[in-house]
mmCIF file of C-alpha atoms in Angstrom:
data_model
loop_
_atom_site.group_PDB
_atom_site.id
_atom_site.type_symbol
_atom_site.label_atom_id
_atom_site.label_comp_id
_atom_site.label_asym_id
_atom_site.label_seq_id
_atom_site.Cartn_x
_atom_site.Cartn_y
_atom_site.Cartn_z
ATOM 1 C CA MET A 1 0.161 0.092 -0.157
ATOM 2 C CA ASN A 2 1.439 3.338 -0.966
ATOM 3 C CA LYS A 3 1.350 6.158 1.843
ATOM 4 C CA ILE A 4 0.308 9.398 1.532
ATOM 5 C CA LYS A 5 3.095 11.793 0.694
ATOM 6 C CA LEU A 6 2.968 14.170 3.863
ATOM 7 C CA ALA A 7 5.969 14.180 6.211
ATOM 8 C CA PHE A 8 8.747 16.288 5.760
ATOM 9 C CA VAL A 9 7.452 19.581 4.443
ATOM 10 C CA LEU A 10 4.661 19.302 7.056
ATOM 11 C CA LEU A 11 7.474 19.012 9.868
ATOM 12 C CA ALA A 12 8.928 22.456 8.407
ATOM 13 C CA GLY A 13 6.120 24.299 7.700
ATOM 14 C CA LEU A 14 4.200 23.601 10.958
ATOM 15 C CA VAL A 15 7.170 24.263 13.293
ATOM 16 C CA PHE A 16 8.981 27.264 11.531
ATOM 17 C CA GLY A 17 6.137 28.734 9.796
ATOM 18 C CA ALA A 18 3.874 29.386 12.852
ATOM 19 C CA CYS A 19 5.252 32.752 13.548
ATOM 20 C CA GLY A 20 7.649 35.696 12.725
ATOM 21 C CA SER A 21 10.171 37.478 14.624
ATOM 22 C CA ASP A 22 11.049 41.000 15.362
ATOM 23 C CA ASP A 23 14.311 41.796 17.041
ATOM 24 C CA ASP A 24 13.468 45.136 18.475
ATOM 25 C CA GLY A 25 9.642 45.669 17.778
ATOM 26 C CA GLY A 26 10.416 48.915 15.921
ATOM 27 C CA ASN A 27 9.322 50.869 19.192
ATOM 28 C CA ASN A 28 12.173 51.267 21.509
ATOM 29 C CA SER A 29 13.896 54.448 22.087
ATOM 30 C CA ASN A 30 17.121 55.405 23.846
ATOM 31 C CA ASN A 31 15.275 57.768 25.848
ATOM 32 C CA VAL A 32 12.972 54.940 27.574
ATOM 33 C CA LYS A 33 13.385 55.137 31.145
ATOM 34 C CA TYR A 34 13.505 52.264 33.727
ATOM 35 C CA THR A 35 13.104 52.010 37.690
ATOM 36 C CA GLU A 36 15.085 49.871 39.970
ATOM 37 C CA THR A 37 13.663 47.972 43.014
ATOM 38 C CA ALA A 38 15.636 45.892 45.631
ATOM 39 C CA VAL A 39 13.573 42.574 46.321
ATOM 40 C CA SER A 40 14.630 40.012 48.816
ATOM 41 C CA GLU A 41 12.864 37.160 46.997
ATOM 42 C CA ALA A 42 12.752 36.158 43.474
ATOM 43 C CA PRO A 43 9.678 36.825 41.671
ATOM 44 C CA VAL A 44 7.159 34.120 40.499
ATOM 45 C CA TRP A 45 6.350 34.656 37.278
ATOM 46 C CA GLY A 46 4.410 32.441 34.625
ATOM 47 C CA ILE A 47 2.217 32.577 31.727
ATOM 48 C CA ASP A 48 -1.417 31.756 32.320
ATOM 49 C CA TRP A 49 -2.261 29.232 29.262
ATOM 50 C CA GLN A 50 -5.896 28.675 30.825
ATOM 51 C CA PHE A 51 -8.496 29.417 28.153
ATOM 52 C CA ASN A 52 -12.439 28.685 27.635
ATOM 53 C CA GLN A 53 -12.845 26.367 24.547
ATOM 54 C CA GLU A 54 -14.795 23.282 24.962
ATOM 55 C CA ARG A 55 -14.007 19.707 24.117
ATOM 56 C CA PRO A 56 -14.138 19.212 20.088
ATOM 57 C CA ALA A 57 -16.326 16.514 18.754
ATOM 58 C CA TRP A 58 -13.602 15.162 16.683
ATOM 59 C CA THR A 59 -14.130 11.606 15.315
ATOM 60 C CA LYS A 60 -11.371 9.397 13.627
ATOM 61 C CA PRO A 61 -11.812 9.293 9.832
ATOM 62 C CA ASP A 62 -13.233 6.178 8.095
ATOM 63 C CA ALA A 63 -10.019 4.221 6.786
ATOM 64 C CA GLY A 64 -12.162 2.591 4.003
ATOM 65 C CA SER A 65 -12.740 6.073 2.157
ATOM 66 C CA TYR A 66 -9.005 6.499 1.683
ATOM 67 C CA GLY A 67 -6.077 4.540 -0.365
ATOM 68 C CA ASN A 68 -3.089 5.842 1.640
ATOM 69 C CA TRP A 69 -1.756 6.341 4.922
ATOM 70 C CA THR A 70 1.144 7.390 6.679
ATOM 71 C CA ILE A 71 2.491 6.967 10.605
ATOM 72 C CA MET A 72 2.760 10.385 12.586
ATOM 73 C CA MET A 73 4.205 10.352 16.179
ATOM 74 C CA VAL A 74 3.882 13.896 17.803
ATOM 75 C CA GLN A 75 5.456 14.981 21.140
ATOM 76 C CA LEU A 76 4.383 17.850 23.237
ATOM 77 C CA GLU A 77 6.621 20.579 23.711
ATOM 78 C CA GLU A 78 8.136 21.446 27.029
ATOM 79 C CA THR A 79 6.053 24.153 27.973
ATOM 80 C CA LEU A 80 2.557 22.294 27.693
ATOM 81 C CA ARG A 81 3.750 18.922 29.024
ATOM 82 C CA PRO A 82 3.041 19.797 32.773
ATOM 83 C CA PHE A 83 -0.644 20.024 31.565
ATOM 84 C CA ALA A 84 -0.793 17.032 29.448
ATOM 85 C CA SER A 85 -3.848 14.500 30.714
ATOM 86 C CA ASP A 86 -4.856 11.099 28.939
ATOM 87 C CA ASP A 87 -8.054 12.836 27.986
ATOM 88 C CA ASP A 88 -6.107 15.078 25.536
ATOM 89 C CA MET A 89 -6.505 14.808 21.675
ATOM 90 C CA MET A 90 -4.322 15.385 18.409
ATOM 91 C CA ALA A 91 -5.776 15.763 15.199
ATOM 92 C CA ILE A 92 -4.603 16.529 11.928
ATOM 93 C CA PHE A 93 -6.743 18.056 8.973
ATOM 94 C CA VAL A 94 -6.285 18.438 5.369
ATOM 95 C CA ASN A 95 -8.165 21.255 3.679
ATOM 96 C CA GLY A 96 -10.546 20.939 6.595
ATOM 97 C CA GLU A 97 -11.304 17.312 6.486
ATOM 98 C CA ILE A 98 -10.253 15.362 9.495
ATOM 99 C CA ARG A 99 -7.397 12.557 8.595
ATOM 100 C CA GLY A 100 -5.944 11.486 11.757
ATOM 101 C CA LEU A 101 -7.067 11.582 15.469
ATOM 102 C CA ALA A 102 -5.245 10.212 18.454
ATOM 103 C CA THR A 103 -5.043 10.398 22.527
ATOM 104 C CA PRO A 104 -1.831 10.030 24.283
ATOM 105 C CA ALA A 105 0.034 6.753 23.755
ATOM 106 C CA GLU A 106 -0.685 4.712 27.029
ATOM 107 C CA GLY A 107 1.956 5.652 29.899
ATOM 108 C CA THR A 108 3.519 8.708 27.921
ATOM 109 C CA VAL A 109 1.561 11.419 30.192
ATOM 110 C CA LYS A 110 2.641 9.817 33.269
ATOM 111 C CA ASN A 111 6.332 9.702 32.446
ATOM 112 C CA GLY A 112 5.940 13.495 31.643
ATOM 113 C CA ASN A 113 6.397 13.126 27.664
ATOM 114 C CA ALA A 114 2.929 13.051 26.374
ATOM 115 C CA THR A 115 3.355 11.242 22.907
ATOM 116 C CA PHE A 116 0.513 11.016 20.255
ATOM 117 C CA LEU A 117 0.822 8.260 17.553
ATOM 118 C CA MET A 118 -1.654 8.200 14.564
ATOM 119 C CA LYS A 119 -2.257 7.018 11.192
ATOM 120 C CA VAL A 120 -2.878 9.841 8.804
ATOM 121 C CA TYR A 121 -5.076 8.711 6.072
ATOM 122 C CA GLY A 122 -5.327 10.399 2.250
ATOM 123 C CA ASN A 123 -6.046 10.016 -1.392
ATOM 124 C CA GLU A 124 -3.443 12.654 -2.417
ATOM 125 C CA THR A 125 -0.875 11.612 -5.071
ATOM 126 C CA GLY A 126 1.890 13.910 -4.169
ATOM 127 C CA THR A 127 1.490 16.907 -6.126
ATOM 128 C CA GLU A 128 -1.268 18.737 -4.730
ATOM 129 C CA THR A 129 -0.924 21.917 -2.560
ATOM 130 C CA VAL A 130 -3.296 21.571 0.537
ATOM 131 C CA ASN A 131 -3.868 23.233 3.634
ATOM 132 C CA VAL A 132 -2.589 21.025 6.453
ATOM 133 C CA SER A 133 -3.674 21.756 10.007
ATOM 134 C CA LEU A 134 -2.393 20.101 13.182
ATOM 135 C CA GLN A 135 -4.466 20.579 16.124
ATOM 136 C CA TYR A 136 -4.015 19.627 19.842
ATOM 137 C CA PHE A 137 -6.849 19.748 22.319
ATOM 138 C CA SER A 138 -5.650 20.323 26.326
ATOM 139 C CA GLN A 139 -8.157 18.940 28.623
ATOM 140 C CA ARG A 140 -6.843 20.927 31.580
ATOM 141 C CA LEU A 141 -5.984 24.114 29.724
ATOM 142 C CA ASN A 142 -9.630 24.189 27.857
ATOM 143 C CA GLN A 143 -7.887 25.247 24.747
ATOM 144 C CA ILE A 144 -7.517 24.080 21.121
ATOM 145 C CA PHE A 145 -3.912 24.929 19.774
ATOM 146 C CA ASN A 146 -3.742 25.074 16.123
ATOM 147 C CA LEU A 147 -0.711 25.105 13.714
ATOM 148 C CA SER A 148 -1.685 25.433 10.044
ATOM 149 C CA GLU A 149 0.094 25.717 6.771
ATOM 150 C CA ASN A 150 -0.297 25.358 2.927
ATOM 151 C CA ILE A 151 2.241 22.997 1.728
ATOM 152 C CA ASN A 152 3.156 20.875 -1.321
ATOM 153 C CA LEU A 153 2.790 16.979 -0.267
ATOM 154 C CA ASN A 154 6.101 15.804 -1.667
ATOM 155 C CA SER A 155 7.458 13.283 0.848
ATOM 156 C CA ASP A 156 6.451 9.786 1.431
ATOM 157 C CA GLU A 157 7.997 8.896 4.776
ATOM 158 C CA SER A 158 6.647 9.003 8.183
ATOM 159 C CA THR A 159 6.851 11.956 10.797
ATOM 160 C CA GLY A 160 8.577 11.656 14.362
ATOM 161 C CA ILE A 161 9.773 8.072 13.942
ATOM 162 C CA ASP A 162 13.181 8.482 12.990
ATOM 163 C CA GLU A 163 13.809 11.877 14.742
ATOM 164 C CA ASP A 164 11.652 13.665 17.146
ATOM 165 C CA TYR A 165 8.719 15.719 15.934
ATOM 166 C CA ILE A 166 7.961 18.566 18.324
ATOM 167 C CA PRO A 167 5.627 21.273 17.013
ATOM 168 C CA LEU A 168 5.564 24.338 18.884
ATOM 169 C CA PHE A 169 1.983 24.455 19.659
ATOM 170 C CA THR A 170 2.360 27.641 22.091
ATOM 171 C CA LEU A 171 2.798 29.601 18.785
ATOM 172 C CA GLY A 172 -0.629 28.613 17.537
ATOM 173 C CA SER A 173 -2.568 29.663 20.724
ATOM 174 C CA PRO A 174 -6.104 31.245 20.238
ATOM 175 C CA LYS A 175 -5.898 32.822 23.620
ATOM 176 C CA TYR A 176 -2.562 34.616 22.106
ATOM 177 C CA PRO A 177 -2.801 34.845 18.335
ATOM 178 C CA ILE A 178 -0.245 37.647 18.324
ATOM 179 C CA VAL A 179 3.574 36.777 18.775
ATOM 180 C CA LYS A 180 6.595 38.571 18.688
ATOM 181 C CA THR A 181 10.150 37.481 19.346
ATOM 182 C CA VAL A 182 12.739 40.181 20.417
ATOM 183 C CA GLY A 183 16.165 40.154 21.779
ATOM 184 C CA ALA A 184 16.265 40.218 25.287
ATOM 185 C CA GLU A 185 19.648 41.792 26.029
ATOM 186 C CA SER A 186 19.296 44.373 23.142
ATOM 187 C CA HIS A 187 16.240 45.735 24.706
ATOM 188 C CA LEU A 188 18.306 45.958 28.239
ATOM 189 C CA THR A 189 21.420 47.630 26.849
ATOM 190 C CA LYS A 190 19.217 50.202 24.869
ATOM 191 C CA VAL A 191 18.525 51.993 28.413
ATOM 192 C CA GLY A 192 21.530 50.911 30.151
ATOM 193 C CA ILE A 193 20.446 48.235 32.421
ATOM 194 C CA PRO A 194 23.223 45.624 33.449
ATOM 195 C CA PHE A 195 22.701 42.285 32.899
ATOM 196 C CA ALA A 196 24.504 38.742 33.592
ATOM 197 C CA ASN A 197 24.191 35.235 32.891
ATOM 198 C CA GLY A 198 21.075 33.823 34.290
ATOM 199 C CA ASN A 199 19.366 36.999 34.839
ATOM 200 C CA ILE A 200 15.500 36.336 34.137
ATOM 201 C CA VAL A 201 13.483 38.963 31.826
ATOM 202 C CA GLY A 202 9.763 38.901 31.774
ATOM 203 C CA ALA A 203 7.206 40.625 29.430
ATOM 204 C CA PHE A 204 4.246 42.038 30.815
ATOM 205 C CA VAL A 205 0.696 43.671 29.672
ATOM 206 C CA GLY A 206 -0.648 45.157 32.637
ATOM 207 C CA ASN A 207 -0.064 42.612 35.358
ATOM 208 C CA GLU A 208 -0.159 39.720 33.190
ATOM 209 C CA CYS A 209 3.053 37.769 32.437
ATOM 210 C CA ARG A 210 3.111 37.236 28.485
ATOM 211 C CA GLY A 211 6.728 36.085 28.130
ATOM 212 C CA LEU A 212 9.788 34.564 29.960
ATOM 213 C CA ALA A 213 13.468 34.169 29.107
ATOM 214 C CA LYS A 214 16.794 33.376 31.080
ATOM 215 C CA LEU A 215 19.753 35.283 29.935
ATOM 216 C CA SER A 216 22.774 33.474 28.574
ATOM 217 C CA THR A 217 26.261 34.155 27.939
ATOM 218 C CA SER A 218 25.582 34.306 24.105
ATOM 219 C CA GLY A 219 23.903 37.782 24.624
ATOM 220 C CA ASN A 220 21.166 36.832 22.006
ATOM 221 C CA THR A 221 18.609 35.383 23.904
ATOM 222 C CA PRO A 222 15.356 35.344 22.119
ATOM 223 C CA LEU A 223 12.265 36.458 24.252
ATOM 224 C CA VAL A 224 8.911 35.147 22.948
ATOM 225 C CA ILE A 225 6.079 37.499 23.843
ATOM 226 C CA TYR A 226 2.461 36.303 23.313
ATOM 227 C CA GLY A 227 -0.382 38.932 22.612
ATOM 228 C CA ARG A 228 -4.288 39.094 22.409
ATOM 229 C CA THR A 229 -4.465 41.971 20.201
ATOM 230 C CA ALA A 230 -1.800 43.830 18.049
ATOM 231 C CA GLY A 231 -0.818 47.126 19.564
ATOM 232 C CA GLU A 232 -0.745 45.959 23.297
ATOM 233 C CA THR A 233 1.896 47.923 25.166
ATOM 234 C CA VAL A 234 4.565 45.580 26.661
ATOM 235 C CA THR A 235 6.651 46.352 29.855
ATOM 236 C CA LEU A 236 9.961 44.376 30.677
ATOM 237 C CA LYS A 237 11.197 43.403 33.817
ATOM 238 C CA CYS A 238 14.508 42.053 34.749
ATOM 239 C CA TYR A 239 15.472 39.993 37.703
ATOM 240 C CA ASP A 240 19.146 40.566 38.760
ATOM 241 C CA ALA A 241 19.413 37.680 41.398
ATOM 242 C CA GLU A 242 23.104 38.392 42.506
ATOM 243 C CA ASN A 243 22.050 41.970 43.466
ATOM 244 C CA GLY A 244 18.602 41.642 44.372
ATOM 245 C CA ILE A 245 17.420 44.074 42.013
ATOM 246 C CA LEU A 246 14.203 44.126 39.804
ATOM 247 C CA TYR A 247 14.505 46.590 36.836
ATOM 248 C CA THR A 248 11.397 47.636 35.071
ATOM 249 C CA ILE A 249 11.204 49.233 31.487
ATOM 250 C CA PRO A 250 7.516 50.581 31.100
ATOM 251 C CA ASP A 251 6.204 51.079 27.457
ATOM 252 C CA ALA A 252 9.247 48.892 26.355
ATOM 253 C CA LEU A 253 7.567 48.125 23.006
ATOM 254 C CA LYS A 254 4.339 47.345 21.067
ATOM 255 C CA MET A 255 2.807 44.017 19.938
#
């Protein structure tokens, strides 16, 4: 039986095509001020991924309606693993039609690395350009994460078997549909804030944490910021553990 031609371009499209990047956001200025606050304890920052979506009524495709199939094994990214449950679902759609559905493989949630193994069905010959959507429903987060891409089906090998396939579902969150990636250290140096390896930088909209990064010796740490709407004003905070100082840059950038 010939397998549906799916895997390699899907891997590239869903992982790397989910969002763009912007090193400085185009909104910083050397005139931006910052404040310093002495703190005795490290701040506890975290993104709230809880949302309000209902469990989808997905059903497995009828295998008899398709002439081809391939195997896909998907692992959850590290950010979402603590929220995984055996009631989660993973589905793949081609041109809006469900082609595969799975719950976590037995025991994988308990061992801390939720894995979904599913057959993906199709009738494509390998030359069509289609819209492929990989969707993950988290029961605990009440959220359907969605990564979608128009691709040309031009590979006939399985996905996630010979090497790990870990799509970045956090880049396809309906709660935070706007994603911006900036250079963490560059925003600190622009206003003269000293930093060291291991310092923590957080992005906030109001009091809501929207992004976290630990600075590294490379001086080029990406800070992924999650937004609800375009144009939101982001405040950056940097915690200096060695000196017990919290630096705050209000109005640091716009989403």
